[in-house]
């Protein structure tokens, strides 16, 4: 019997480890373990006023703080019956584009790319391929520039509050953003070109159940409907009826299934389900680069490709939102106050890493009675284990050495861009059986 | 010259502070050219140390974190607490308030994989931190100037405008009883005002943004003219200037008693040994007088206080009048026809005379000793200066109120019995009490000027007497007479018993 253990995983956000048990080339067990501390966000949100919730939940994660904030805002606004203006929605979408742009650039250039260019770490790559690292920095700071303009600052934003914005970017700033985006067009195209030139490991038979927010004629990031790759659609309020929760003794996150199968959320899911809604500019760029893109990306490794396409999408989407904003008469100082102080709401949005769901019950005096947060990495961890099993059984069949195998597995997990800070906040605990304390393995 | 080794570590938090480093973009690359980044899980770098500069974000929340931070400290020359979680506890620090019940109500009947430790919090609860960079997330400009400053070989000191952070060791003005935490100070000036009526040991120094409260030349409080009267600690609204808290000694004492008791039940010999040893709590009348008001009760509350102390684990509760003890101490030394003497109320009065009127030292007697041979005793005083020379734990009124409040519902206690300290002689009429530093100065200057009085003087440093001492809870000046009358009632009780 062989045991493969990768600990700690490097070049992902947070700490985790992978544990694989092999018996004669057959995977007996694959465990994606999350040993981080319990973070208790859902516990200490209870009893706080709803205005504080976005401030607190954005601290769940430094990389996707904007997404957590917007998911919380959407949930609270639904609970309190607030209908936002079109302008607020547009500005938020722009903030999401900026945030996802910096997060995707971080993952693509700094965390994932070294694997495919043959480097052990990012610094090694920085000394050999300064161009790519510089491009990564440029795209990342472009994303930050957008978030700073819309929401006040890059990490743990300020301006987005329940019912609107506390401050608005000036017209001049919006024009500046448009200019900066247009100047960076070459970088986006180069990134896509680079992604298509990469060689991905050939492996087949991965779990093909995907899930993302349903696009209504657009490549959606915010929405109230969730679509599964088999065509089923459900309202995000009903997530409890669709997502089956299960508990594993070795990880501090719960596992989620839909229709009995683990599923994938993230860039590839969005591309596979909503790909036909990508903007004209993106389609044209894909066309002009003469890419032989299949309409479905089947292998987790191709997530990188989907990310490169999404980079271009963020460019395209930000530009069209900016155009529309500059065309409209710009209204500021409009924050909608809620008409009621009690209610329940679910907010769903797409982070770079995939679907993110926040749920709150607001009770007496606008205080939170119940909070539940389901993060993409929590949803993905079952799928990660599935993929590990597939990859290991194929590679060990080819007679790969132990070390190579480890390398490939690390590569695989990194393509998911797991965010452990996020995942562990969610359900940190191991449920016991009917009052009996379950043993925590470690 | 070899490049300095930089290491990033993340304990429990969002990971945003290391991202801020990457958000420096070109300047991050500049720093990485000048130094060697050896450890960063985010960028796939791993190194077992030692490190020149370790930047740690997040709080210490579990045993694993604790092990890790101690290891990091041991291996690093400079340890930087990065961001509000690491410097102050931040949002994850809210876990500290979660009781087992809270957790159960949210997560059900569960067992946590990596349970939080009781006293989780910022790094400096566990290890020495060299630099603090506050902010959620940390300000990247500050991060840049700190790293660049260290790489340039600058020793960064407090007060330099370019570097708005402080070095940890300079953030505290230490002393064996009184200490001042600069990072909590709001510069309201109350301590300076109250001290100007006593010994003017502290004042405002520097100007503009660099203004701070300090002793002259940032002397240690023990070396300055501070007499540890503790009045500044009563009036500080931010708990920046504080007196040494001895309540943990009390807790240790009670714990050791409990442990012995537990052992005693099991084996025969131990119990015999410990049965004879009683834990005693001596309570000064002025301290007892301030207890009731802290729990919203009027009048003499000595009975309830006795039950509270008994509940805490003390066997004997003894009411004492320090004033009587001082006067009697004077009287016992003074024989018929002997010259006049100065009797200090405490180490505070002694230090005052030593510093301000050294030529009168010959007249001064020793400070009355707290005559308790028994190690199993505490002394509850309205006074902080007694802590200067203590053989048993000296607990101030404020500390005992805090202890009681955390353990029980004072209002619901029954009245309990207590003893009074009965020893010594009657009071000599020839000892006169002088109260407050201004009056003491006046009297001592008279003596210096040759106008000897034939009577001995008992020097009590606090202007309002022990009732308004440095260990008492703050009180409105109009309510002080109320407290004083309770104290004299109690005093009458203790004297009558003699």
XYZ file of C-alpha atoms in Angstrom, chain A residues 8-15 34-44 46 48 55-56 59-63 106 111 121-123 137 140-141 144 148 153-156 250 252 421 425-426 429-432 435 437-442, chain B residues 10-17 19-26 28-29 32 36-38 40-46 59-62 64-65 68 91-95 98 102-103 106-116 136-137 140:
116
model
C 0.991 21.884 3.149
C -0.326 22.589 -0.328
C 1.462 25.591 -1.708
C 0.383 28.424 -3.952
C -3.223 28.436 -2.852
C -4.949 30.877 -0.519
C -4.741 29.332 2.939
C -3.542 25.972 4.221
C -8.776 21.318 5.710
C -7.061 21.594 9.063
C -7.456 25.342 9.567
C -8.917 26.862 12.688
C -12.626 27.173 13.103
C -13.536 30.722 12.138
C -17.045 31.056 13.598
C -18.276 33.817 11.317
C -21.816 32.477 11.352
C -21.655 32.346 15.138
C -20.599 35.871 15.827
C -25.811 36.387 15.291
C -25.331 41.964 15.233
C -18.355 44.780 6.928
C -17.818 41.539 8.806
C -13.256 39.901 6.206
C -13.869 36.225 5.499
C -11.459 36.445 2.605
C -8.924 38.979 1.438
C -9.026 37.926 -2.204
C -3.450 36.517 -9.185
C -0.366 30.668 -8.514
C 7.512 28.644 -7.415
C 6.487 32.111 -8.473
C 9.793 33.800 -7.673
C 0.963 42.665 -11.984
C -4.039 42.672 -11.116
C -3.534 46.354 -10.436
C -7.639 46.887 -8.041
C -10.752 51.308 -5.647
C -10.181 50.617 -1.638
C -8.871 47.339 -2.971
C -9.123 45.067 0.054
C -12.063 45.265 2.485
C -11.537 14.633 8.311
C -13.770 21.106 8.641
C -9.730 31.085 4.252
C -15.212 29.861 7.847
C -18.263 28.070 6.645
C -17.250 21.393 12.529
C -17.925 17.749 12.512
C -21.481 16.852 13.290
C -21.914 14.142 15.819
C -25.602 13.605 20.570
C -19.401 13.067 19.965
C -17.759 12.050 16.759
C -14.044 11.597 16.704
C -12.154 14.207 14.812
C -9.429 12.702 12.755
C -6.525 14.827 11.716
C -0.639 33.413 7.898
C -2.396 32.286 11.049
C -6.188 32.382 11.244
C -7.457 35.304 9.155
C -8.533 36.360 5.656
C -5.070 36.490 4.120
C -5.585 40.043 2.884
C -2.426 41.529 4.354
C -2.159 40.447 -0.742
C -1.549 44.078 0.125
C 2.143 43.324 -0.207
C 1.503 42.024 -3.726
C -0.624 45.107 -4.378
C 2.570 47.128 -4.089
C 3.134 45.827 -7.632
C 6.397 47.227 -8.936
C 7.005 44.617 -4.305
C 9.412 43.549 -7.031
C 12.166 41.372 -3.571
C 15.221 37.419 -0.338
C 11.681 36.190 0.101
C 12.084 32.698 1.500
C 5.269 32.403 1.533
C 2.666 29.706 1.165
C 0.799 31.889 -1.311
C 3.770 32.062 -3.684
C 4.898 28.487 -3.086
C 7.997 29.229 -1.009
C 8.971 27.204 2.004
C -4.538 35.722 15.391
C -3.291 32.938 17.584
C -6.434 30.846 17.966
C -5.425 27.235 18.520
C -1.280 24.647 16.624
C -1.059 28.411 16.048
C 3.792 27.951 15.245
C -12.590 40.260 13.722
C -11.489 36.686 14.419
C -10.810 37.899 17.957
C -14.594 37.997 18.383
C -14.394 34.237 18.793
C -18.071 32.685 22.149
C -23.087 30.021 21.844
C -21.231 27.592 19.669
C -25.218 27.747 16.081
C -23.517 24.529 15.108
C -25.486 21.936 17.052
C -23.956 19.265 19.192
C -20.522 19.210 17.700
C -16.919 18.638 18.325
C -14.567 21.179 16.809
C -11.641 19.835 14.881
C -9.218 22.504 15.990
C -10.911 24.073 18.984
C -10.071 27.668 19.911
C -7.634 46.034 8.113
C -6.052 45.484 5.702
C 0.623 49.115 1.977
